[in-house]
Backbone as XML, in Angstrom:
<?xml version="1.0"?>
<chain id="A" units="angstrom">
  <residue number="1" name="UNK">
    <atom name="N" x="-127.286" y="116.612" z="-128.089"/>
    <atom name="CA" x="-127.071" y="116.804" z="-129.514"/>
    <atom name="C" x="-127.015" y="118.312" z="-129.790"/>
  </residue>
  <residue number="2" name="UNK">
    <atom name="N" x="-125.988" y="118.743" z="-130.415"/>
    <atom name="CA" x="-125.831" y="120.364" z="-130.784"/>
    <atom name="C" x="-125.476" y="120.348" z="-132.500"/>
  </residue>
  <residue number="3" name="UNK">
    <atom name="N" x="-125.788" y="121.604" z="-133.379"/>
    <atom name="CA" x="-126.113" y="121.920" z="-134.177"/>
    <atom name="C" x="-125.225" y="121.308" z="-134.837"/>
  </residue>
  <residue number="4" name="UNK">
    <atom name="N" x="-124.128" y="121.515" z="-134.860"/>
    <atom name="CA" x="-122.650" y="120.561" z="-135.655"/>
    <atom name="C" x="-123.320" y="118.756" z="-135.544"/>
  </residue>
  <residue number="5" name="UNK">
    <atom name="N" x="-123.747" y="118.552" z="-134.128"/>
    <atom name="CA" x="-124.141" y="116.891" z="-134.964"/>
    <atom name="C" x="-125.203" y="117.019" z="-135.461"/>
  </residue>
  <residue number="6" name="UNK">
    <atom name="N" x="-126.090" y="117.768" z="-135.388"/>
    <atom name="CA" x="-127.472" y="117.655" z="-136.236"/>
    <atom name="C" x="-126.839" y="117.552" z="-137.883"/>
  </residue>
  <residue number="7" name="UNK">
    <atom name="N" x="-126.042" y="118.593" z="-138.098"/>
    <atom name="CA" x="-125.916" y="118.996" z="-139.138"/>
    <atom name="C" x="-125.026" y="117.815" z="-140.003"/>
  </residue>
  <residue number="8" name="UNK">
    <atom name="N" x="-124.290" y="116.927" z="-139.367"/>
    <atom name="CA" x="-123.848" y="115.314" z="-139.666"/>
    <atom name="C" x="-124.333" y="114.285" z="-139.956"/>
  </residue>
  <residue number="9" name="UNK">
    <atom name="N" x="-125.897" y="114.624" z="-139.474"/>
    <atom name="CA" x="-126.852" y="113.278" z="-139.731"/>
    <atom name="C" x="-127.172" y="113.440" z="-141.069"/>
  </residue>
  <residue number="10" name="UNK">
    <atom name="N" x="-127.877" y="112.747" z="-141.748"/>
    <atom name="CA" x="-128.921" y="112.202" z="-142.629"/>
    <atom name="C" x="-130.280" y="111.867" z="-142.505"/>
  </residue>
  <residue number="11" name="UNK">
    <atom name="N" x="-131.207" y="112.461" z="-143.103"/>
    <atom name="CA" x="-132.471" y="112.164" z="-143.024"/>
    <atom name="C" x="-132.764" y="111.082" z="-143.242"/>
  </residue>
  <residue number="12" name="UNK">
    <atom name="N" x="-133.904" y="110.228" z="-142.333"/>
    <atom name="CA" x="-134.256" y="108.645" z="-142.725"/>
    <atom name="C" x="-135.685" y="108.758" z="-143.087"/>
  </residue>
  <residue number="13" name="UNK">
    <atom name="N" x="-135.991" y="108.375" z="-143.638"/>
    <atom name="CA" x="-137.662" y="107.798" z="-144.009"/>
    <atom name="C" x="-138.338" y="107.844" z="-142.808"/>
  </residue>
  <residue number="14" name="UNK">
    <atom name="N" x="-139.302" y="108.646" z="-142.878"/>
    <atom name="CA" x="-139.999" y="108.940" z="-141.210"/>
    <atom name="C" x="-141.586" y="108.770" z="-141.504"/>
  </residue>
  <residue number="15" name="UNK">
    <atom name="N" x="-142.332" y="107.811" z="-142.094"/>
    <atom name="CA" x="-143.880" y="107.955" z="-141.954"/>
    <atom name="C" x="-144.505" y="107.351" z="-140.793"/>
  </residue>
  <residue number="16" name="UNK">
    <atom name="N" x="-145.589" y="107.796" z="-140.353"/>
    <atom name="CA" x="-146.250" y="107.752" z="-139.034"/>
    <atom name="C" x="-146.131" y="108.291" z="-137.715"/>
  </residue>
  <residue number="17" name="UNK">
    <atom name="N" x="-147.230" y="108.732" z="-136.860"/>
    <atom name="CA" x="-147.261" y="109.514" z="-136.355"/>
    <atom name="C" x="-145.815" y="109.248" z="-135.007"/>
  </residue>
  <residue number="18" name="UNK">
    <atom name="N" x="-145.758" y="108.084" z="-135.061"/>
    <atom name="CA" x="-144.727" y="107.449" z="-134.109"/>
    <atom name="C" x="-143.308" y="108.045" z="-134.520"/>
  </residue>
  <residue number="19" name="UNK">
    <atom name="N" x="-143.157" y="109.013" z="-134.988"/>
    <atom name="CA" x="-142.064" y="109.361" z="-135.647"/>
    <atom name="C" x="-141.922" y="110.907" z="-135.525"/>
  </residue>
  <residue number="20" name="UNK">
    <atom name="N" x="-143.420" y="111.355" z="-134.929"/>
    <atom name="CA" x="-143.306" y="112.965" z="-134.456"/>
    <atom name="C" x="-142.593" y="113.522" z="-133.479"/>
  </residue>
  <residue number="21" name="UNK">
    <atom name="N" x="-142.125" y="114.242" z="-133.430"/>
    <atom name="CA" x="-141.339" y="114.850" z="-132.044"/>
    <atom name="C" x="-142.412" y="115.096" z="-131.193"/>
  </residue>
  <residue number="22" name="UNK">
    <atom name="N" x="-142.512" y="115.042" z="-129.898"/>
    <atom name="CA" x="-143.660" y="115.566" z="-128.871"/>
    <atom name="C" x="-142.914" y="117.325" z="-128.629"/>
  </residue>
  <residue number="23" name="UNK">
    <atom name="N" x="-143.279" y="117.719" z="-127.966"/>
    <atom name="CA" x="-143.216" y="119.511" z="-127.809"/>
    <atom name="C" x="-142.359" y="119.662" z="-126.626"/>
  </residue>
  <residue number="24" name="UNK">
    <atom name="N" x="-141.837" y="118.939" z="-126.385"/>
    <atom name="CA" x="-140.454" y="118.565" z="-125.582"/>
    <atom name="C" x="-139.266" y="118.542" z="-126.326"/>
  </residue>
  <residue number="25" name="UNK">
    <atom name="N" x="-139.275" y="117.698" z="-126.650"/>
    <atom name="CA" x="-138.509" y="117.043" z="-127.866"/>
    <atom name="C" x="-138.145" y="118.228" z="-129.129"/>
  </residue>
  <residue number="26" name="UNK">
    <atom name="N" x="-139.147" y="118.872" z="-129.551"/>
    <atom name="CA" x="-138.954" y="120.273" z="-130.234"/>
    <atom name="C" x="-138.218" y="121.438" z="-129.642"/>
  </residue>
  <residue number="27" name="UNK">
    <atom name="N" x="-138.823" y="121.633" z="-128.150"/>
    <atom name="CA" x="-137.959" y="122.610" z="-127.471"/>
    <atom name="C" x="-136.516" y="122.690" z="-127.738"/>
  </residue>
  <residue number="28" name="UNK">
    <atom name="N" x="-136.130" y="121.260" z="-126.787"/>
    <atom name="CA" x="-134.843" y="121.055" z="-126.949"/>
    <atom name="C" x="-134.054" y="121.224" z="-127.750"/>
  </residue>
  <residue number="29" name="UNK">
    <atom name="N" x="-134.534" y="120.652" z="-129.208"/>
    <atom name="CA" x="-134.086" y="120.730" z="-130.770"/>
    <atom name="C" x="-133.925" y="122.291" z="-130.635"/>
  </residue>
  <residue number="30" name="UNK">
    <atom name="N" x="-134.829" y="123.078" z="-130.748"/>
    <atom name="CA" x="-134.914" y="124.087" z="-130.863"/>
    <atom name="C" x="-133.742" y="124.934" z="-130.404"/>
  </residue>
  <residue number="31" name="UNK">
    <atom name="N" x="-133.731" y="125.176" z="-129.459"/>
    <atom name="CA" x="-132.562" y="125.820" z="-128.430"/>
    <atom name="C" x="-130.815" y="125.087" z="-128.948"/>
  </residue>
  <residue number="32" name="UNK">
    <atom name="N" x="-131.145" y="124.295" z="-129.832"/>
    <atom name="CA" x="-129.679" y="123.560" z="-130.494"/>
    <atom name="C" x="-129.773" y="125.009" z="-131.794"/>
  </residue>
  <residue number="33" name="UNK">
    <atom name="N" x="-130.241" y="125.078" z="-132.142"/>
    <atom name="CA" x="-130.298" y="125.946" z="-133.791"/>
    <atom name="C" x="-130.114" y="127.173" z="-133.532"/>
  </residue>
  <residue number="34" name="UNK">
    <atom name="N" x="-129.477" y="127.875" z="-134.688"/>
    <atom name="CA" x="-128.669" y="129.063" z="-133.878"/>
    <atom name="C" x="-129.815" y="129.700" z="-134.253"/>
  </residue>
  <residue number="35" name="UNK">
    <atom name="N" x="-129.753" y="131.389" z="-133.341"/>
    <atom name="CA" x="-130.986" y="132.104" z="-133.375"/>
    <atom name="C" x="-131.417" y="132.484" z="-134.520"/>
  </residue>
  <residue number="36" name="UNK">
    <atom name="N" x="-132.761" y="132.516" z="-134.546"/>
    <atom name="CA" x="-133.522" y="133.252" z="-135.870"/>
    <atom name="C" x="-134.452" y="131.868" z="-136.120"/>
  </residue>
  <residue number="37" name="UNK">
    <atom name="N" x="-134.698" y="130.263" z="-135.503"/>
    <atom name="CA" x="-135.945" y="129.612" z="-136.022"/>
    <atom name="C" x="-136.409" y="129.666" z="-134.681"/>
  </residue>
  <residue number="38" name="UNK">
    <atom name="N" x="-137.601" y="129.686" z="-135.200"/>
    <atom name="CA" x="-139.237" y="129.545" z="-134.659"/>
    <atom name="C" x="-139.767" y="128.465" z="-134.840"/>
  </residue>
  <residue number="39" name="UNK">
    <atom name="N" x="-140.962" y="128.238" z="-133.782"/>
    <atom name="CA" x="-141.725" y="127.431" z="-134.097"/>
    <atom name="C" x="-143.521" y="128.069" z="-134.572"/>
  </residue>
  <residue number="40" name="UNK">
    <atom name="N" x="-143.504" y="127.397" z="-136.134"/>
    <atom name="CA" x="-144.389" y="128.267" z="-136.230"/>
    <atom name="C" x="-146.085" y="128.108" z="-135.009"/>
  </residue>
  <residue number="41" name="UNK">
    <atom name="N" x="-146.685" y="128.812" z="-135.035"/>
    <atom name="CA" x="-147.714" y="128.966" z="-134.203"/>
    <atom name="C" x="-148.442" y="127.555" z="-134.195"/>
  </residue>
  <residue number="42" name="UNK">
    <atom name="N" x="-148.914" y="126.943" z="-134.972"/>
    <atom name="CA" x="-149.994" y="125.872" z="-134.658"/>
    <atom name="C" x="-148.304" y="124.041" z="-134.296"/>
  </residue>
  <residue number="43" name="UNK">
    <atom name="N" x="-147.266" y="124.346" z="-133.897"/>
    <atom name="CA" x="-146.593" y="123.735" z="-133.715"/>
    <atom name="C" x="-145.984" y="122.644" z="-134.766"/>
  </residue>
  <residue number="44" name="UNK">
    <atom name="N" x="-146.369" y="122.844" z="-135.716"/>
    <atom name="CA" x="-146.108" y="121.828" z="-136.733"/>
    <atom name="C" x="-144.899" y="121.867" z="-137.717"/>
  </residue>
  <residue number="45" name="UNK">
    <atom name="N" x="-144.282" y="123.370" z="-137.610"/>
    <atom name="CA" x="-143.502" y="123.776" z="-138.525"/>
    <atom name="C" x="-142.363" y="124.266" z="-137.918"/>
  </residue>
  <residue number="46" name="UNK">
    <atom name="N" x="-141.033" y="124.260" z="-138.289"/>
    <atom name="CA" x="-140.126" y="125.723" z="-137.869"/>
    <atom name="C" x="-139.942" y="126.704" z="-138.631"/>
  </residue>
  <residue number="47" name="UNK">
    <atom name="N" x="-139.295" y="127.468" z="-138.867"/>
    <atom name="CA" x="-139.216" y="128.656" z="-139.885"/>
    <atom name="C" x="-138.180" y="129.535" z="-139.082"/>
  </residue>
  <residue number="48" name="UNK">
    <atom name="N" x="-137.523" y="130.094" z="-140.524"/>
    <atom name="CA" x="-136.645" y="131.183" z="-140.359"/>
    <atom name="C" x="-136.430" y="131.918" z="-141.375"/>
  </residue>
  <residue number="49" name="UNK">
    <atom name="N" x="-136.603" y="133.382" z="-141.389"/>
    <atom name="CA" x="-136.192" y="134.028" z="-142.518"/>
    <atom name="C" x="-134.511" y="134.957" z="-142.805"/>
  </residue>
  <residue number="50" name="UNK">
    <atom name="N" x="-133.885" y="134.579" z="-143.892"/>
    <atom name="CA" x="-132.773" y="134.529" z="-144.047"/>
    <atom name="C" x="-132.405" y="135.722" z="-144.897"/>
  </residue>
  <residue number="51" name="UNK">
    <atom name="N" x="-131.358" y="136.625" z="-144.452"/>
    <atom name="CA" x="-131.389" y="137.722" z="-145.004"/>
    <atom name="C" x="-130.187" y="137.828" z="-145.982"/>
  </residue>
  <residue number="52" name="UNK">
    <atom name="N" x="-129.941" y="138.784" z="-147.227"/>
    <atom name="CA" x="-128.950" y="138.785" z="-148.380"/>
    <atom name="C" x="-128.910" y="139.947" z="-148.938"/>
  </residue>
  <residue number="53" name="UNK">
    <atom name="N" x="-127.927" y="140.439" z="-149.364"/>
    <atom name="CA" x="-127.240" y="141.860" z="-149.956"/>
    <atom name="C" x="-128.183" y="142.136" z="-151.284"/>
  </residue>
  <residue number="54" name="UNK">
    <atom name="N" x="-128.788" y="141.111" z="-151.951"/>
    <atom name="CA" x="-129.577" y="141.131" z="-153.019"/>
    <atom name="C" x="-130.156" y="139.496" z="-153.797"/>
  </residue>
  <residue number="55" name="UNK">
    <atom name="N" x="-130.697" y="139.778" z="-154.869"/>
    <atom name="CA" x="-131.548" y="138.391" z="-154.926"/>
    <atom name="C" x="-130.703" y="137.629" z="-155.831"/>
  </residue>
  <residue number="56" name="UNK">
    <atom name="N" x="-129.258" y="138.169" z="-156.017"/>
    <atom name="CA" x="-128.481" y="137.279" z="-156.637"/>
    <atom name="C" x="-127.678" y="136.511" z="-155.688"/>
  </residue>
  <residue number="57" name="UNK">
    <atom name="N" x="-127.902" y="137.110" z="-154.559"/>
    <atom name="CA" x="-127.032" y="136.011" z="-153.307"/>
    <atom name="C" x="-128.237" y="135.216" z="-152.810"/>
  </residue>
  <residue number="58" name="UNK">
    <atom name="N" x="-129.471" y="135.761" z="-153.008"/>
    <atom name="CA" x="-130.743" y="135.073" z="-152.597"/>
    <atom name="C" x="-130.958" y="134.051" z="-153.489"/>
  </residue>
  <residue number="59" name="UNK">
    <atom name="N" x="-130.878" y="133.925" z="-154.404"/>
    <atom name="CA" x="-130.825" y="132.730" z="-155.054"/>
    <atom name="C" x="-129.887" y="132.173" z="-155.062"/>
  </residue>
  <residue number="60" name="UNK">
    <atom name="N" x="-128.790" y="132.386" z="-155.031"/>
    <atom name="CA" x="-127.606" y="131.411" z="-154.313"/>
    <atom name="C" x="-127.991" y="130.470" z="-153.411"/>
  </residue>
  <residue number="61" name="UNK">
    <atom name="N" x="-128.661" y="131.040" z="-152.653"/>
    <atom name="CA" x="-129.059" y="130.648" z="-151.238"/>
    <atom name="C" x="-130.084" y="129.404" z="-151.898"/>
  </residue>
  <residue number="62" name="UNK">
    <atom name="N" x="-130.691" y="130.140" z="-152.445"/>
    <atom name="CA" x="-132.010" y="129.017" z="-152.615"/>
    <atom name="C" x="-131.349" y="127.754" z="-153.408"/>
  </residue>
  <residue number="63" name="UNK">
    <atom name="N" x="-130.315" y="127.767" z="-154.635"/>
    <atom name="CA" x="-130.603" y="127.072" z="-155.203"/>
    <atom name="C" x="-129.214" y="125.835" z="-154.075"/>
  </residue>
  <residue number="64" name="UNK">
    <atom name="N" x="-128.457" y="126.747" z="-153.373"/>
    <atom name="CA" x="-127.661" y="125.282" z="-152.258"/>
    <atom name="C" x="-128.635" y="124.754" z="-151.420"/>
  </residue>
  <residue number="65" name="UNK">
    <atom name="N" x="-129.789" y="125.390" z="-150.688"/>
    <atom name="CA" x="-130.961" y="124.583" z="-150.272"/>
    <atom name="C" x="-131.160" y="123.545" z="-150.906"/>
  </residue>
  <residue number="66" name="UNK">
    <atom name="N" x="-131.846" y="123.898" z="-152.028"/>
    <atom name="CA" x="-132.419" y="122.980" z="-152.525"/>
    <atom name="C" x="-131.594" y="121.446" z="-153.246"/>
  </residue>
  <residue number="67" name="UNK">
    <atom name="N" x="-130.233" y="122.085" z="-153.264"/>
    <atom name="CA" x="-129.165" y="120.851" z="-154.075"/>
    <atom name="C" x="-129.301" y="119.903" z="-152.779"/>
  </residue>
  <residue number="68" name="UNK">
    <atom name="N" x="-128.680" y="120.539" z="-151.424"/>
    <atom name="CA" x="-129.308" y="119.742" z="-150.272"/>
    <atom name="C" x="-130.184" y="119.297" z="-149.912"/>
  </residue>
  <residue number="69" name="UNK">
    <atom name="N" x="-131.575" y="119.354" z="-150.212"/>
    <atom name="CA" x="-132.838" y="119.068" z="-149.963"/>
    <atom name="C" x="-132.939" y="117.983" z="-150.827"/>
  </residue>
  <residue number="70" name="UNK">
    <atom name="N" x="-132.768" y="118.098" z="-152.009"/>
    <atom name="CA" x="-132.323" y="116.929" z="-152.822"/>
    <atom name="C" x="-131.549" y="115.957" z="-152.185"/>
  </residue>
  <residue number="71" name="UNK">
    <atom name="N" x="-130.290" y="115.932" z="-151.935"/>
    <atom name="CA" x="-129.855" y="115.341" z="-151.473"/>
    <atom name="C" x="-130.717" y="114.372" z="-149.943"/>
  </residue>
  <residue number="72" name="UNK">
    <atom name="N" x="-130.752" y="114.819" z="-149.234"/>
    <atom name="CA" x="-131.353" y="114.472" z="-147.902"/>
    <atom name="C" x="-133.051" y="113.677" z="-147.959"/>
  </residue>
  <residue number="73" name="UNK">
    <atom name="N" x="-133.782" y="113.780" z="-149.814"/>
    <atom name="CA" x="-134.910" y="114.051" z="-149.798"/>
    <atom name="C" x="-136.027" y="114.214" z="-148.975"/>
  </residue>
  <residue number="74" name="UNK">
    <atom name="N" x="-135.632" y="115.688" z="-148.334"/>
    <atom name="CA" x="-136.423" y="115.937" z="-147.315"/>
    <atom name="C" x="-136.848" y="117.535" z="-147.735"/>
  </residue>
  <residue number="75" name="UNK">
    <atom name="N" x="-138.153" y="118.133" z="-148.895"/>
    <atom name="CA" x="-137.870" y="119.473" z="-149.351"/>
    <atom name="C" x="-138.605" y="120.598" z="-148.249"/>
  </residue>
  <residue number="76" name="UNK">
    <atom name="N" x="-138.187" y="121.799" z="-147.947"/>
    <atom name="CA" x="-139.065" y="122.938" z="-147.507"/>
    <atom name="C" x="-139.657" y="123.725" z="-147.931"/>
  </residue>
  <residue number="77" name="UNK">
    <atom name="N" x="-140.698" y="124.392" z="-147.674"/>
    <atom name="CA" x="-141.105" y="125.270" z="-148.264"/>
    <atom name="C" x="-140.444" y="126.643" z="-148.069"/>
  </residue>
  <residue number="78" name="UNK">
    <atom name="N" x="-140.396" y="127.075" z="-149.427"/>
    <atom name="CA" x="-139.228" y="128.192" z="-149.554"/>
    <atom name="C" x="-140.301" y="129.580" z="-150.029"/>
  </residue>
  <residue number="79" name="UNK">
    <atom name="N" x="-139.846" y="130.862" z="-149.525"/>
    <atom name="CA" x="-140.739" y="132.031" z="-150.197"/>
    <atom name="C" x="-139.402" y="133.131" z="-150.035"/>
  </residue>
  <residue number="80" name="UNK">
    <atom name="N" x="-139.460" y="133.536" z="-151.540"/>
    <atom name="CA" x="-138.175" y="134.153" z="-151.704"/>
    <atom name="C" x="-138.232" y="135.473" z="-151.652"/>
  </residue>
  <residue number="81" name="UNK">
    <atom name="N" x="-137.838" y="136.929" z="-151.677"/>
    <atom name="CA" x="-138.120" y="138.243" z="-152.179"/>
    <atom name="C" x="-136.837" y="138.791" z="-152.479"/>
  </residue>
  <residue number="82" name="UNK">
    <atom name="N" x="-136.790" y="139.923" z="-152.919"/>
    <atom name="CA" x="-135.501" y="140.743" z="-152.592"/>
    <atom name="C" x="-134.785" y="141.007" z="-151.532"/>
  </residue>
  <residue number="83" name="UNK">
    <atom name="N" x="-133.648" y="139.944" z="-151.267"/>
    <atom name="CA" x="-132.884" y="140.106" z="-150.062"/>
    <atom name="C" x="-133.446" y="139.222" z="-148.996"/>
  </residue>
  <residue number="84" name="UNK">
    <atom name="N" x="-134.119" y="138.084" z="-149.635"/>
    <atom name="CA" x="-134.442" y="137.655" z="-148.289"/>
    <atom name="C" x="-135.524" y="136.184" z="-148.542"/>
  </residue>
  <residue number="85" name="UNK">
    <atom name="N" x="-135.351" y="135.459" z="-148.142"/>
    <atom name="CA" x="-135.855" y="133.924" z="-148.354"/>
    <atom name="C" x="-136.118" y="133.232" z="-146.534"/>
  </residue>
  <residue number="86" name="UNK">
    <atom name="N" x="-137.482" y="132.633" z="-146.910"/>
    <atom name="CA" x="-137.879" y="132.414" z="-145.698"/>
    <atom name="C" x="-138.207" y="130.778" z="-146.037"/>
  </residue>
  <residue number="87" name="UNK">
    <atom name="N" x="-137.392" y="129.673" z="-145.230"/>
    <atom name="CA" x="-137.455" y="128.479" z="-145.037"/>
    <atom name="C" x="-137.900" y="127.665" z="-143.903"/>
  </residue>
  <residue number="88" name="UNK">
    <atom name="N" x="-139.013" y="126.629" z="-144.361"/>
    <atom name="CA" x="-139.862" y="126.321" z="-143.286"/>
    <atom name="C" x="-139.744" y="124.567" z="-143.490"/>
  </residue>
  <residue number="89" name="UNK">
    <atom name="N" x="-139.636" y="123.893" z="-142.405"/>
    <atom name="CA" x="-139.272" y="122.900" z="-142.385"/>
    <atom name="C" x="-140.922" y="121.981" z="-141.710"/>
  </residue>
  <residue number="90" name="UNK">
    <atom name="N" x="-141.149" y="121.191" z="-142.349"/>
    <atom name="CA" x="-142.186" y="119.655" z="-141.590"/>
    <atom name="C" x="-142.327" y="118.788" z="-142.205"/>
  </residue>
  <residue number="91" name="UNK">
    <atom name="N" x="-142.691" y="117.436" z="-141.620"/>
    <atom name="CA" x="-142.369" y="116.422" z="-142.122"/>
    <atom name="C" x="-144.274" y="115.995" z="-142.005"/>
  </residue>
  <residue number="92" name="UNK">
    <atom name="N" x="-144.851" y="116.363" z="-143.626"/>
    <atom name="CA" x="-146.034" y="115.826" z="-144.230"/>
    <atom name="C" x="-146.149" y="114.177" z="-143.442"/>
  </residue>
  <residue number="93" name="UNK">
    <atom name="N" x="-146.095" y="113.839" z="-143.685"/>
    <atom name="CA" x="-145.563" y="112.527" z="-143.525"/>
    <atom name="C" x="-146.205" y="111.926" z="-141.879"/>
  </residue>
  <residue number="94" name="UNK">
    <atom name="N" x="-145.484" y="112.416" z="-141.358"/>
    <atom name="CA" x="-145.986" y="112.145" z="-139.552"/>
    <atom name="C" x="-146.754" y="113.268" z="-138.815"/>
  </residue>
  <residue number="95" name="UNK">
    <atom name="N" x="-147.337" y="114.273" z="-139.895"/>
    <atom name="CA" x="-148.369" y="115.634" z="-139.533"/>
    <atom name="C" x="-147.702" y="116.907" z="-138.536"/>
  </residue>
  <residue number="96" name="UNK">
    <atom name="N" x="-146.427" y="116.761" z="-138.625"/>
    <atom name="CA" x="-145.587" y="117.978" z="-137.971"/>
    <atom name="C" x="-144.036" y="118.043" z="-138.115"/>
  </residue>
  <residue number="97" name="UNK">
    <atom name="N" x="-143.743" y="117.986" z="-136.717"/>
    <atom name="CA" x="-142.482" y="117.870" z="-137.020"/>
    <atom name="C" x="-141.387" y="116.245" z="-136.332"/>
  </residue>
  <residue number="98" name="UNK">
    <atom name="N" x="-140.407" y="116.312" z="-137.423"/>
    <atom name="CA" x="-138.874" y="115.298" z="-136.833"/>
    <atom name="C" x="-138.200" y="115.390" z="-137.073"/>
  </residue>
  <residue number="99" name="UNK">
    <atom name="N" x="-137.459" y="114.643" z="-136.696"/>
    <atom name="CA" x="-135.891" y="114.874" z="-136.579"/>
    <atom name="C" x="-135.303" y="115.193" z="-137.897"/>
  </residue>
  <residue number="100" name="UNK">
    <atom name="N" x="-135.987" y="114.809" z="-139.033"/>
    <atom name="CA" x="-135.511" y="115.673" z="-140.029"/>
    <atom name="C" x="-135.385" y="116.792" z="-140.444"/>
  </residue>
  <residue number="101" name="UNK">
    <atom name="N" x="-136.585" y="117.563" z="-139.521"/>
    <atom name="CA" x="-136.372" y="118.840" z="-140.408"/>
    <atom name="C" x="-135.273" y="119.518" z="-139.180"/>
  </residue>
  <residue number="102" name="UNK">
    <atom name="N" x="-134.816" y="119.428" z="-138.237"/>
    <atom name="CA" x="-133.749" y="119.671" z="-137.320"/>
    <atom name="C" x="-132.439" y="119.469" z="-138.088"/>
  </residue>
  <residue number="103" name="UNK">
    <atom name="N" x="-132.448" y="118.146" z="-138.421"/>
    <atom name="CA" x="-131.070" y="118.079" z="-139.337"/>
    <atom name="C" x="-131.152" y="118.624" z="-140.257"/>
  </residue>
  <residue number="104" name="UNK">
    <atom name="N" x="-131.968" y="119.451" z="-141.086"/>
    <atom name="CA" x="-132.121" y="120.139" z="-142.427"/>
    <atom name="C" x="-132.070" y="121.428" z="-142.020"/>
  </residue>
  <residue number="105" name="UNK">
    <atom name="N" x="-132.098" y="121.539" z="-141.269"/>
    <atom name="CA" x="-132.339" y="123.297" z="-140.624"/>
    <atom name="C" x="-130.729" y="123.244" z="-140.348"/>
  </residue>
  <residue number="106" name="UNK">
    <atom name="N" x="-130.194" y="122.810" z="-139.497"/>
    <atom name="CA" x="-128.548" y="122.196" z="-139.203"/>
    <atom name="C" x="-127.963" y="122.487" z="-140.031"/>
  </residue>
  <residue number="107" name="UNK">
    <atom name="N" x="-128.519" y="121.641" z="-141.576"/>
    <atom name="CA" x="-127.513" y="121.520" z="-142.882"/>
    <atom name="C" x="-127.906" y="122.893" z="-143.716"/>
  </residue>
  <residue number="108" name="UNK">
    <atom name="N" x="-128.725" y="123.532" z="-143.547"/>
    <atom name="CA" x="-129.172" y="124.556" z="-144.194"/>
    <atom name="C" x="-127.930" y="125.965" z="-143.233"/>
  </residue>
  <residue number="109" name="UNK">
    <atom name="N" x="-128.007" y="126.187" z="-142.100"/>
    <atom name="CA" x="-126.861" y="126.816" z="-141.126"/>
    <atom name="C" x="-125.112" y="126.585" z="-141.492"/>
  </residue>
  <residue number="110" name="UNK">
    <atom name="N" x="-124.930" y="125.577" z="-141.406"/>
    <atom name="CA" x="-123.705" y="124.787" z="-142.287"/>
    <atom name="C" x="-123.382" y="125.466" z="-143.501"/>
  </residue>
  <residue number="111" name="UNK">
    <atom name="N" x="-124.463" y="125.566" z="-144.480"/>
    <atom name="CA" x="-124.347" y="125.982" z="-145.937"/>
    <atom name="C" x="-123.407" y="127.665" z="-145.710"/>
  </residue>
  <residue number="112" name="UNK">
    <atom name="N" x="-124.355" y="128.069" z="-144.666"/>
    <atom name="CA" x="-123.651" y="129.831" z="-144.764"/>
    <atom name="C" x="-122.177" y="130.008" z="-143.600"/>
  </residue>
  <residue number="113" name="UNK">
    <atom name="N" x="-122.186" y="128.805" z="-143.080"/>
    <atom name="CA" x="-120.923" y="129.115" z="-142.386"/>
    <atom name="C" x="-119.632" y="128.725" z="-143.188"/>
  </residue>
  <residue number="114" name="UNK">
    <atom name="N" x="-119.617" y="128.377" z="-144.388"/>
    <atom name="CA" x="-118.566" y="127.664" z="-145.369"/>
    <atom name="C" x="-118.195" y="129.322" z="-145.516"/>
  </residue>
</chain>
């Protein structure tokens, strides 16, 4: 699976832990997403911070996130500044991470290649 099909899927309803990625399973994902996400330190999260000419393209940014996040209902936590918005993806739900926030990270990449 590479970033173009991640970015094709749809998020499904994911509660329980049976639904977590193991740290295998993350790697892999991982190394699909173009450079700049992480996994944050205690493994539960990814993150990437996204850079912009000013906070009127930064909110651009934020508010097609979020029309997508809507869409997918799958939301991230977003922290915005001048020139620059940092988006972090996990799924509450099964206590880390799945396959959703891979495809949201995907569809979030997608957004800036239009």
């Amino acid at each position: 699976m590479n970033v173009n099909d991640l970015a094709t899927r749809h998020c499904q309803p994911r509660k329980g832990k049976e639904h977590a990625l193991s740290g295998a399973q993350v790697a892999e994902l991982l190394q699909q997403l173009p450079s700049g996400w992480q996994l944050r330190g205690d493994g539960a999260a990814i993150v990437k911070d996204f850079r912009f000419a000013d906070f009127h393209h930064t909110l651009g940014f934020i508010n097609a996130v979020g029309f997508m996040a809507n869409q997918e209902d799958h939301h991230p936590d977003l922290e915005a500044g001048y020139g620059h918005c940092q988006v972090l993806w996990s799924t509450h739900d099964v206590g880390g991470l799945s396959l959703n926030d891979f495809i949201c990270a995907a569809r979030v990449e997608a957004l800036l290649a239009r």
